[in-house]
Amino acid sequence: MPAETPSLQDRFKLGLAAPICLTWELTYACNLACAHCLSSSGRRDPAELSTEEAAGLIDEMAALKIFYVNIGGGEPMIRGDFFELVEHATASGVGVKFSTNGTRLTPQRARRLAGSDYVDVQISIDGADEATNDALRGPGSFAAATTAMDNLAEAGFGEFKISVVMTRHNVSQLDQFEAIAARYGAQLRLTRLRPSGRGADTWDELHLTNPQQRALYTWLLDRPTVLTGDSFFHLSALGDPLDGLNLCGAGRVVCLIDPIGDVYACPFVIHEDFLAGNVRDGGGFTSVWRESSLFTSLREPQSAGACASCGSFDACQGGCMAAKFFTGLPLDGPDPECVFGHGEAALAAVPVTVRPTPQADHSARQPVTLSTSA
């Protein structure tokens, strides 16, 4: 009999010759100071990749046939060469998806984006109203994001995305987020709060309660068109799997490049323990992706560890590596938000003082004043 063809999920666990997509934090500069920012953004790093280096990295992505790059920050539109780099990527056949707080997305820039090919815009809000959103993202941020969405709609951009990090304070607004997206003809994307960056300081206060997780799971099952980027694959342990690969793709199908060219296994574990190399090293990004000892180890078969006795491991795959790491749990332990409560029990035995400290803090030294200027 012919050998059984491995599933797509099993093939992805072994890693690919190039990532399907990668996240590129273009800058740490930001004019907001979101309480849960995973990269503690605010101040630009003086060692940031130059325009020439960034363009060379895009050329390398094109040679690797990377389908698209997720550009974030910080606020990527703060960089003066933002459009130059985006247009270089699309001209090279690399699609661009970028996340923005909207403060720099003027009517003129919205029209420029509407005329671009292979560009996807994602506006971040974390509340369906000003009070909920601005408590996390800062005064004026909801109005700025709404104006940016208005600008995109008026420019005829088409179906942009609205991205929401789920917290215990906004999960009751799911229907309202859905209504906002419908009003703009936009697509709703929900992501999970991770205890990374400034999120490490707010995770205990903001992460979903167990009943809220279960309610979110039910809501998502009824709405397969709502995007999640596999943020909530740990919820699949509750029964029917959510749409997606339902696995941790760190170092296998995804990774992160930070503003100074450091390559990390996952966008949510910006920490030296998950640093695979730097694009400025000999061999560039390609060498890091294909030869890094860290990525090689992540592509090895993973042990179920403490979850081995749980009948739901195949469904949830033990949950999120970043969430475990930054809450002090072993990587082969249960997810801290395990829907069966195993993570809560494990966390109770971990003193807060032993949790790993996130990488360098780029938060602004002075109070942030919202800027909507170009």
mmCIF file of C-alpha atoms in Angstrom:
data_model
loop_
_atom_site.group_PDB
_atom_site.id
_atom_site.type_symbol
_atom_site.label_atom_id
_atom_site.label_comp_id
_atom_site.label_asym_id
_atom_site.label_seq_id
_atom_site.Cartn_x
_atom_site.Cartn_y
_atom_site.Cartn_z
ATOM 1 C CA MET A 1 0.000 0.000 0.000
ATOM 2 C CA PRO A 2 1.252 3.529 -0.732
ATOM 3 C CA ALA A 3 2.397 5.518 2.263
ATOM 4 C CA GLU A 4 -0.223 7.789 3.747
ATOM 5 C CA THR A 5 0.171 11.387 2.597
ATOM 6 C CA PRO A 6 0.993 13.582 5.589
ATOM 7 C CA SER A 7 -1.529 16.271 6.449
ATOM 8 C CA LEU A 8 -0.805 19.906 5.735
ATOM 9 C CA GLN A 9 -0.503 20.476 9.482
ATOM 10 C CA ASP A 10 2.056 17.689 9.845
ATOM 11 C CA ARG A 11 4.089 19.028 6.920
ATOM 12 C CA PHE A 12 4.096 22.528 8.397
ATOM 13 C CA LYS A 13 5.334 21.182 11.746
ATOM 14 C CA LEU A 14 8.557 20.166 9.991
ATOM 15 C CA GLY A 15 9.140 23.694 8.698
ATOM 16 C CA LEU A 16 9.286 25.098 5.177
ATOM 17 C CA ALA A 17 12.146 26.279 2.959
ATOM 18 C CA ALA A 18 10.767 29.801 3.413
ATOM 19 C CA PRO A 19 8.075 31.161 5.701
ATOM 20 C CA ILE A 20 4.584 31.479 4.286
ATOM 21 C CA CYS A 21 4.604 34.968 5.699
ATOM 22 C CA LEU A 22 6.729 36.844 8.150
ATOM 23 C CA THR A 23 6.128 39.730 10.485
ATOM 24 C CA TRP A 24 8.432 42.716 10.156
ATOM 25 C CA GLU A 25 8.376 45.365 12.842
ATOM 26 C CA LEU A 26 9.550 48.247 10.691
ATOM 27 C CA THR A 27 10.195 50.630 13.594
ATOM 28 C CA TYR A 28 9.809 50.901 17.349
ATOM 29 C CA ALA A 29 8.754 54.542 16.951
ATOM 30 C CA CYS A 30 5.131 55.094 17.899
ATOM 31 C CA ASN A 31 2.912 58.005 18.813
ATOM 32 C CA LEU A 32 0.709 55.855 21.045
ATOM 33 C CA ALA A 33 1.541 53.967 24.219
ATOM 34 C CA CYS A 34 -0.879 51.041 24.231
ATOM 35 C CA ALA A 35 -0.918 49.299 27.588
ATOM 36 C CA HIS A 36 -0.590 45.850 25.989
ATOM 37 C CA CYS A 37 1.969 46.641 23.248
ATOM 38 C CA LEU A 38 3.872 43.415 22.599
ATOM 39 C CA SER A 39 7.058 45.274 21.580
ATOM 40 C CA SER A 40 6.942 48.060 24.206
ATOM 41 C CA SER A 41 7.144 50.555 21.351
ATOM 42 C CA GLY A 42 7.555 54.302 21.583
ATOM 43 C CA ARG A 43 11.116 55.380 20.750
ATOM 44 C CA ARG A 44 12.899 54.711 17.475
ATOM 45 C CA ASP A 45 15.984 52.498 17.774
ATOM 46 C CA PRO A 46 19.012 54.313 16.291
ATOM 47 C CA ALA A 47 20.242 50.986 14.857
ATOM 48 C CA GLU A 48 17.080 50.591 12.761
ATOM 49 C CA LEU A 49 17.627 49.098 9.290
ATOM 50 C CA SER A 50 18.329 51.815 6.728
ATOM 51 C CA THR A 51 16.208 52.267 3.628
ATOM 52 C CA GLU A 52 18.868 50.472 1.581
ATOM 53 C CA GLU A 53 19.082 47.567 4.036
ATOM 54 C CA ALA A 54 15.307 47.293 4.198
ATOM 55 C CA ALA A 55 15.036 47.276 0.402
ATOM 56 C CA GLY A 56 17.702 44.557 0.248
ATOM 57 C CA LEU A 57 15.711 42.483 2.741
ATOM 58 C CA ILE A 58 12.646 42.840 0.526
ATOM 59 C CA ASP A 59 14.709 41.611 -2.437
ATOM 60 C CA GLU A 60 15.646 38.569 -0.384
ATOM 61 C CA MET A 61 11.979 37.933 0.448
ATOM 62 C CA ALA A 62 11.170 38.066 -3.249
ATOM 63 C CA ALA A 63 13.948 35.591 -4.057
ATOM 64 C CA LEU A 64 12.569 33.240 -1.399
ATOM 65 C CA LYS A 65 9.098 33.653 -2.954
ATOM 66 C CA ILE A 66 7.593 34.745 0.341
ATOM 67 C CA PHE A 67 3.939 35.342 -0.410
ATOM 68 C CA TYR A 68 3.497 38.391 1.794
ATOM 69 C CA VAL A 69 4.982 40.290 4.697
ATOM 70 C CA ASN A 70 3.092 41.613 7.733
ATOM 71 C CA ILE A 71 4.485 45.058 8.476
ATOM 72 C CA GLY A 72 3.978 46.508 11.921
ATOM 73 C CA GLY A 73 5.777 48.398 14.644
ATOM 74 C CA GLY A 74 5.538 50.666 16.487
ATOM 75 C CA GLU A 75 3.641 52.727 13.969
ATOM 76 C CA PRO A 76 5.118 51.849 10.556
ATOM 77 C CA MET A 77 3.761 54.934 8.807
ATOM 78 C CA ILE A 78 6.027 57.106 10.959
ATOM 79 C CA ARG A 79 8.997 56.015 8.838
ATOM 80 C CA GLY A 80 9.628 58.542 6.084
ATOM 81 C CA ASP A 81 10.408 55.745 3.623
ATOM 82 C CA PHE A 82 7.250 53.771 4.411
ATOM 83 C CA PHE A 83 5.649 54.126 0.980
ATOM 84 C CA GLU A 84 8.967 53.644 -0.773
ATOM 85 C CA LEU A 85 9.418 50.284 0.941
ATOM 86 C CA VAL A 86 5.805 49.182 0.476
ATOM 87 C CA GLU A 87 5.895 49.993 -3.217
ATOM 88 C CA HIS A 88 9.274 48.284 -3.618
ATOM 89 C CA ALA A 89 7.774 45.144 -2.060
ATOM 90 C CA THR A 90 4.684 45.068 -4.249
ATOM 91 C CA ALA A 91 6.730 45.783 -7.374
ATOM 92 C CA SER A 92 8.901 42.790 -6.398
ATOM 93 C CA GLY A 93 5.911 40.476 -6.064
ATOM 94 C CA VAL A 94 5.807 40.510 -2.252
ATOM 95 C CA GLY A 95 2.370 41.396 -0.938
ATOM 96 C CA VAL A 96 2.151 43.742 2.033
ATOM 97 C CA LYS A 97 -0.212 43.586 4.972
ATOM 98 C CA PHE A 98 0.395 46.378 7.412
ATOM 99 C CA SER A 99 -1.085 47.302 10.763
ATOM 100 C CA THR A 100 -1.557 50.928 11.741
ATOM 101 C CA ASN A 101 -3.153 52.934 14.505
ATOM 102 C CA GLY A 102 -4.528 55.190 11.766
ATOM 103 C CA THR A 103 -3.128 58.472 13.032
ATOM 104 C CA ARG A 104 -0.986 58.970 9.903
ATOM 105 C CA LEU A 105 -3.545 57.678 7.423
ATOM 106 C CA THR A 106 -4.643 60.951 5.848
ATOM 107 C CA PRO A 107 -7.127 61.214 2.948
ATOM 108 C CA GLN A 108 -4.199 61.677 0.539
ATOM 109 C CA ARG A 109 -2.429 58.568 1.840
ATOM 110 C CA ALA A 110 -5.671 56.593 1.752
ATOM 111 C CA ARG A 111 -6.002 57.443 -1.944
ATOM 112 C CA ARG A 112 -2.414 56.376 -2.545
ATOM 113 C CA LEU A 113 -3.074 53.043 -0.851
ATOM 114 C CA ALA A 114 -6.295 52.590 -2.816
ATOM 115 C CA GLY A 115 -4.240 52.792 -5.996
ATOM 116 C CA SER A 116 -1.754 50.135 -4.852
ATOM 117 C CA ASP A 117 -1.711 46.478 -5.764
ATOM 118 C CA TYR A 118 -1.183 43.690 -3.218
ATOM 119 C CA VAL A 119 -1.570 45.962 -0.178
ATOM 120 C CA ASP A 120 -3.817 45.072 2.742
ATOM 121 C CA VAL A 121 -4.463 47.627 5.498
ATOM 122 C CA GLN A 122 -5.338 46.690 9.056
ATOM 123 C CA ILE A 123 -6.643 49.349 11.459
ATOM 124 C CA SER A 124 -6.202 48.552 15.152
ATOM 125 C CA ILE A 125 -8.885 49.290 17.716
ATOM 126 C CA ASP A 126 -9.367 47.609 21.073
ATOM 127 C CA GLY A 127 -12.795 48.843 21.974
ATOM 128 C CA ALA A 128 -16.046 49.314 20.074
ATOM 129 C CA ASP A 129 -16.432 52.718 21.695
ATOM 130 C CA GLU A 130 -14.123 55.539 22.708
ATOM 131 C CA ALA A 131 -14.125 54.802 26.433
ATOM 132 C CA THR A 132 -13.166 51.121 26.110
ATOM 133 C CA ASN A 133 -10.621 51.671 23.346
ATOM 134 C CA ASP A 134 -8.915 54.766 24.729
ATOM 135 C CA ALA A 135 -8.452 53.206 28.157
ATOM 136 C CA LEU A 136 -5.931 50.865 26.491
ATOM 137 C CA ARG A 137 -4.663 52.826 23.510
ATOM 138 C CA GLY A 138 -4.710 56.413 24.778
ATOM 139 C CA PRO A 139 -6.964 59.491 24.527
ATOM 140 C CA GLY A 140 -8.017 60.311 20.986
ATOM 141 C CA SER A 141 -6.968 56.976 19.523
ATOM 142 C CA PHE A 142 -10.508 55.752 18.775
ATOM 143 C CA ALA A 143 -11.378 58.972 16.954
ATOM 144 C CA ALA A 144 -8.131 58.770 14.959
ATOM 145 C CA ALA A 145 -8.767 55.138 13.964
ATOM 146 C CA THR A 146 -12.355 55.943 12.965
ATOM 147 C CA THR A 147 -11.147 58.852 10.830
ATOM 148 C CA ALA A 148 -8.630 56.547 9.139
ATOM 149 C CA MET A 149 -11.400 54.064 8.338
ATOM 150 C CA ASP A 150 -13.529 56.881 6.958
ATOM 151 C CA ASN A 151 -10.593 57.964 4.779
ATOM 152 C CA LEU A 152 -10.104 54.451 3.401
ATOM 153 C CA ALA A 153 -13.804 54.083 2.678
ATOM 154 C CA GLU A 154 -13.993 57.460 0.934
ATOM 155 C CA ALA A 155 -10.901 56.619 -1.126
ATOM 156 C CA GLY A 156 -12.562 53.432 -2.358
ATOM 157 C CA PHE A 157 -9.848 51.232 -0.871
ATOM 158 C CA GLY A 158 -12.141 48.217 -0.588
ATOM 159 C CA GLU A 159 -12.138 45.565 2.116
ATOM 160 C CA PHE A 160 -9.619 46.630 4.728
ATOM 161 C CA LYS A 161 -9.340 44.865 8.074
ATOM 162 C CA ILE A 162 -10.222 45.910 11.593
ATOM 163 C CA SER A 163 -7.957 44.251 14.145
ATOM 164 C CA VAL A 164 -8.946 43.783 17.777
ATOM 165 C CA VAL A 165 -6.916 42.307 20.640
ATOM 166 C CA MET A 166 -9.384 40.487 22.858
ATOM 167 C CA THR A 167 -9.444 41.534 26.519
ATOM 168 C CA ARG A 168 -11.849 40.917 29.356
ATOM 169 C CA HIS A 169 -13.033 44.530 28.915
ATOM 170 C CA ASN A 170 -13.995 44.315 25.234
ATOM 171 C CA VAL A 171 -15.054 40.697 24.711
ATOM 172 C CA SER A 172 -18.640 41.703 25.531
ATOM 173 C CA GLN A 173 -18.518 44.002 22.479
ATOM 174 C CA LEU A 174 -18.053 41.275 19.866
ATOM 175 C CA ASP A 175 -21.359 42.034 18.170
ATOM 176 C CA GLN A 176 -20.513 45.747 18.127
ATOM 177 C CA PHE A 177 -17.136 45.072 16.499
ATOM 178 C CA GLU A 178 -18.925 42.966 13.913
ATOM 179 C CA ALA A 179 -21.342 45.837 13.251
ATOM 180 C CA ILE A 180 -18.478 48.334 12.808
ATOM 181 C CA ALA A 181 -16.837 46.046 10.263
ATOM 182 C CA ALA A 182 -20.129 45.602 8.418
ATOM 183 C CA ARG A 183 -20.652 49.359 8.305
ATOM 184 C CA TYR A 184 -17.360 49.825 6.474
ATOM 185 C CA GLY A 185 -17.523 46.660 4.404
ATOM 186 C CA ALA A 186 -14.389 45.620 6.296
ATOM 187 C CA GLN A 187 -13.220 42.250 7.594
ATOM 188 C CA LEU A 188 -12.980 41.682 11.326
ATOM 189 C CA ARG A 189 -9.809 40.119 12.732
ATOM 190 C CA LEU A 190 -9.544 39.080 16.380
ATOM 191 C CA THR A 191 -6.243 38.296 18.069
ATOM 192 C CA ARG A 192 -5.224 36.963 21.436
ATOM 193 C CA LEU A 193 -3.622 39.058 24.154
ATOM 194 C CA ARG A 194 -0.105 37.805 24.899
ATOM 195 C CA PRO A 195 1.946 38.623 28.003
ATOM 196 C CA SER A 196 4.764 40.114 25.913
ATOM 197 C CA GLY A 197 6.247 43.630 26.008
ATOM 198 C CA ARG A 198 4.045 45.964 28.040
ATOM 199 C CA GLY A 199 1.450 43.200 27.837
ATOM 200 C CA ALA A 200 3.502 41.331 30.437
ATOM 201 C CA ASP A 201 2.534 43.990 32.976
ATOM 202 C CA THR A 202 -1.156 44.031 32.066
ATOM 203 C CA TRP A 203 -1.846 40.396 31.170
ATOM 204 C CA ASP A 204 -3.061 39.379 34.634
ATOM 205 C CA GLU A 205 -5.585 42.195 34.551
ATOM 206 C CA LEU A 206 -6.652 41.958 30.912
ATOM 207 C CA HIS A 207 -6.583 38.339 29.733
ATOM 208 C CA LEU A 208 -9.898 36.581 29.222
ATOM 209 C CA THR A 209 -11.554 34.650 32.009
ATOM 210 C CA ASN A 210 -12.444 31.028 31.358
ATOM 211 C CA PRO A 211 -16.169 31.765 30.837
ATOM 212 C CA GLN A 212 -15.229 34.561 28.420
ATOM 213 C CA GLN A 213 -13.003 32.189 26.451
ATOM 214 C CA ARG A 214 -15.842 29.721 26.106
ATOM 215 C CA ALA A 215 -18.220 32.454 24.970
ATOM 216 C CA LEU A 216 -15.643 33.645 22.405
ATOM 217 C CA TYR A 217 -15.228 30.086 21.100
ATOM 218 C CA THR A 218 -18.957 29.723 20.534
ATOM 219 C CA TRP A 219 -19.127 33.135 18.856
ATOM 220 C CA LEU A 220 -16.248 32.285 16.507
ATOM 221 C CA LEU A 221 -17.704 28.901 15.559
ATOM 222 C CA ASP A 222 -20.811 30.702 14.330
ATOM 223 C CA ARG A 223 -18.722 33.179 12.302
ATOM 224 C CA PRO A 224 -16.134 31.312 10.201
ATOM 225 C CA THR A 225 -15.437 34.459 8.149
ATOM 226 C CA VAL A 226 -14.000 36.291 11.164
ATOM 227 C CA LEU A 227 -10.212 36.030 10.978
ATOM 228 C CA THR A 228 -8.089 34.962 13.942
ATOM 229 C CA GLY A 229 -4.658 34.138 12.517
ATOM 230 C CA ASP A 230 -4.670 30.950 14.618
ATOM 231 C CA SER A 231 -4.582 33.093 17.764
ATOM 232 C CA PHE A 232 -7.099 30.922 19.562
ATOM 233 C CA PHE A 233 -6.186 27.367 18.574
ATOM 234 C CA HIS A 234 -6.054 26.499 22.283
ATOM 235 C CA LEU A 235 -9.853 26.907 22.275
ATOM 236 C CA SER A 236 -10.199 23.989 19.853
ATOM 237 C CA ALA A 237 -9.874 21.699 22.870
ATOM 238 C CA LEU A 238 -13.510 22.580 23.604
ATOM 239 C CA GLY A 239 -14.766 20.543 20.645
ATOM 240 C CA ASP A 240 -14.937 21.407 16.960
ATOM 241 C CA PRO A 241 -11.672 22.976 15.757
ATOM 242 C CA LEU A 242 -11.662 26.606 14.771
ATOM 243 C CA ASP A 243 -10.739 27.372 11.177
ATOM 244 C CA GLY A 244 -6.998 27.475 10.510
ATOM 245 C CA LEU A 245 -3.909 25.342 10.999
ATOM 246 C CA ASN A 246 -4.467 25.103 14.746
ATOM 247 C CA LEU A 247 -0.805 24.890 15.669
ATOM 248 C CA CYS A 248 2.087 27.074 16.762
ATOM 249 C CA GLY A 249 3.926 28.047 13.590
ATOM 250 C CA ALA A 250 6.910 29.652 15.344
ATOM 251 C CA GLY A 251 10.092 28.967 13.377
ATOM 252 C CA ARG A 252 8.170 26.570 11.159
ATOM 253 C CA VAL A 253 5.974 28.724 8.930
ATOM 254 C CA VAL A 254 6.290 32.171 10.561
ATOM 255 C CA CYS A 255 8.845 34.348 12.329
ATOM 256 C CA LEU A 256 9.541 37.976 13.230
ATOM 257 C CA ILE A 257 12.158 40.457 12.024
ATOM 258 C CA ASP A 258 12.529 43.409 14.376
ATOM 259 C CA PRO A 259 13.545 46.986 13.409
ATOM 260 C CA ILE A 260 17.285 46.306 13.822
ATOM 261 C CA GLY A 261 17.172 43.060 11.842
ATOM 262 C CA ASP A 262 17.058 40.548 14.682
ATOM 263 C CA VAL A 263 15.067 37.441 13.757
ATOM 264 C CA TYR A 264 12.845 35.849 16.391
ATOM 265 C CA ALA A 265 10.893 32.618 16.199
ATOM 266 C CA CYS A 266 7.579 34.302 16.928
ATOM 267 C CA PRO A 267 6.191 37.859 16.898
ATOM 268 C CA PHE A 268 5.148 37.376 20.508
ATOM 269 C CA VAL A 269 8.449 36.169 22.000
ATOM 270 C CA ILE A 270 10.840 39.067 21.500
ATOM 271 C CA HIS A 271 13.372 37.665 23.934
ATOM 272 C CA GLU A 272 16.983 36.511 23.631
ATOM 273 C CA ASP A 273 15.933 32.904 24.261
ATOM 274 C CA PHE A 274 14.101 32.960 20.922
ATOM 275 C CA LEU A 275 16.604 35.020 18.926
ATOM 276 C CA ALA A 276 17.737 33.039 15.883
ATOM 277 C CA GLY A 277 20.137 35.537 14.267
ATOM 278 C CA ASN A 278 20.245 38.841 12.422
ATOM 279 C CA VAL A 279 19.634 39.695 8.776
ATOM 280 C CA ARG A 280 22.890 41.680 8.766
ATOM 281 C CA ASP A 281 24.846 38.471 9.437
ATOM 282 C CA GLY A 282 26.536 36.624 6.584
ATOM 283 C CA GLY A 283 23.931 34.756 4.573
ATOM 284 C CA GLY A 284 21.192 37.210 5.518
ATOM 285 C CA PHE A 285 17.686 36.182 6.458
ATOM 286 C CA THR A 286 17.806 33.064 4.281
ATOM 287 C CA SER A 287 20.642 31.610 6.322
ATOM 288 C CA VAL A 288 18.894 32.392 9.605
ATOM 289 C CA TRP A 289 15.658 30.750 8.473
ATOM 290 C CA ARG A 290 17.250 27.619 7.032
ATOM 291 C CA GLU A 291 20.267 27.072 9.295
ATOM 292 C CA SER A 292 19.491 28.523 12.718
ATOM 293 C CA SER A 293 19.899 25.937 15.467
ATOM 294 C CA LEU A 294 16.879 27.445 17.225
ATOM 295 C CA PHE A 295 14.598 27.012 14.224
ATOM 296 C CA THR A 296 15.956 23.522 13.632
ATOM 297 C CA SER A 297 15.065 22.553 17.195
ATOM 298 C CA LEU A 298 11.558 24.008 16.897
ATOM 299 C CA ARG A 299 10.973 21.849 13.826
ATOM 300 C CA GLU A 300 11.740 18.658 15.728
ATOM 301 C CA PRO A 301 8.811 16.592 17.010
ATOM 302 C CA GLN A 302 7.561 18.233 20.184
ATOM 303 C CA SER A 303 6.763 16.407 23.407
ATOM 304 C CA ALA A 304 3.279 16.701 24.870
ATOM 305 C CA GLY A 305 4.942 17.004 28.272
ATOM 306 C CA ALA A 306 2.513 17.693 31.099
ATOM 307 C CA CYS A 307 -0.369 17.638 28.593
ATOM 308 C CA ALA A 308 0.300 14.042 27.509
ATOM 309 C CA SER A 309 -2.460 12.669 29.705
ATOM 310 C CA CYS A 310 -5.048 15.108 28.316
ATOM 311 C CA GLY A 311 -7.217 13.733 25.547
ATOM 312 C CA SER A 312 -7.408 17.164 23.910
ATOM 313 C CA PHE A 313 -3.702 17.653 23.173
ATOM 314 C CA ASP A 314 -4.100 16.806 19.483
ATOM 315 C CA ALA A 315 -6.719 19.559 19.236
ATOM 316 C CA CYS A 316 -4.948 22.366 21.109
ATOM 317 C CA GLN A 317 -1.285 21.280 20.651
ATOM 318 C CA GLY A 318 -0.523 22.525 24.155
ATOM 319 C CA GLY A 319 -1.387 26.117 23.273
ATOM 320 C CA CYS A 320 0.741 29.214 22.769
ATOM 321 C CA MET A 321 4.509 29.137 23.313
ATOM 322 C CA ALA A 322 4.671 32.878 24.028
ATOM 323 C CA ALA A 323 1.886 32.770 26.586
ATOM 324 C CA LYS A 324 3.625 29.932 28.405
ATOM 325 C CA PHE A 325 7.090 31.457 28.271
ATOM 326 C CA PHE A 326 6.226 34.898 29.606
ATOM 327 C CA THR A 327 4.063 33.529 32.421
ATOM 328 C CA GLY A 328 6.917 31.313 33.598
ATOM 329 C CA LEU A 329 5.414 27.995 32.503
ATOM 330 C CA PRO A 330 7.513 25.323 30.756
ATOM 331 C CA LEU A 331 7.097 25.152 27.002
ATOM 332 C CA ASP A 332 5.863 21.564 27.279
ATOM 333 C CA GLY A 333 3.394 22.568 29.980
ATOM 334 C CA PRO A 334 -0.234 23.649 29.634
ATOM 335 C CA ASP A 335 -1.251 26.959 28.141
ATOM 336 C CA PRO A 336 -1.914 29.478 30.954
ATOM 337 C CA GLU A 337 -5.414 29.912 29.509
ATOM 338 C CA CYS A 338 -6.065 26.175 29.123
ATOM 339 C CA VAL A 339 -9.835 25.878 28.828
ATOM 340 C CA PHE A 340 -9.855 22.999 31.318
ATOM 341 C CA GLY A 341 -8.073 25.017 34.001
ATOM 342 C CA HIS A 342 -4.775 23.105 33.906
ATOM 343 C CA GLY A 343 -2.877 26.321 33.194
ATOM 344 C CA GLU A 344 -4.378 28.124 36.164
ATOM 345 C CA ALA A 345 -3.288 25.287 38.431
ATOM 346 C CA ALA A 346 0.231 25.364 36.982
ATOM 347 C CA LEU A 347 0.428 29.165 37.303
ATOM 348 C CA ALA A 348 -0.479 28.982 40.960
ATOM 349 C CA ALA A 349 2.861 27.235 41.564
ATOM 350 C CA VAL A 350 4.902 29.847 39.643
ATOM 351 C CA PRO A 351 5.900 33.002 41.553
ATOM 352 C CA VAL A 352 5.396 36.164 39.496
ATOM 353 C CA THR A 353 9.009 37.072 40.286
ATOM 354 C CA VAL A 354 10.353 34.209 38.151
ATOM 355 C CA ARG A 355 8.549 35.239 34.980
ATOM 356 C CA PRO A 356 10.997 36.110 32.176
ATOM 357 C CA THR A 357 11.472 39.811 31.538
ATOM 358 C CA PRO A 358 10.549 41.002 28.032
ATOM 359 C CA GLN A 359 13.283 42.383 25.785
ATOM 360 C CA ALA A 360 14.402 46.035 25.836
ATOM 361 C CA ASP A 361 11.682 48.559 26.602
ATOM 362 C CA HIS A 362 11.294 51.182 23.872
ATOM 363 C CA SER A 363 8.488 53.035 25.629
ATOM 364 C CA ALA A 364 8.574 56.811 25.277
ATOM 365 C CA ARG A 365 10.308 58.505 28.203
ATOM 366 C CA GLN A 366 7.820 61.388 28.149
ATOM 367 C CA PRO A 367 4.022 61.166 28.202
ATOM 368 C CA VAL A 368 2.731 60.449 24.712
ATOM 369 C CA THR A 369 0.756 63.187 22.956
ATOM 370 C CA LEU A 370 -1.315 61.861 20.099
ATOM 371 C CA SER A 371 -0.123 63.183 16.765
ATOM 372 C CA THR A 372 -2.263 63.078 13.637
ATOM 373 C CA SER A 373 0.158 65.011 11.474
ATOM 374 C CA ALA A 374 1.916 63.617 8.440
#
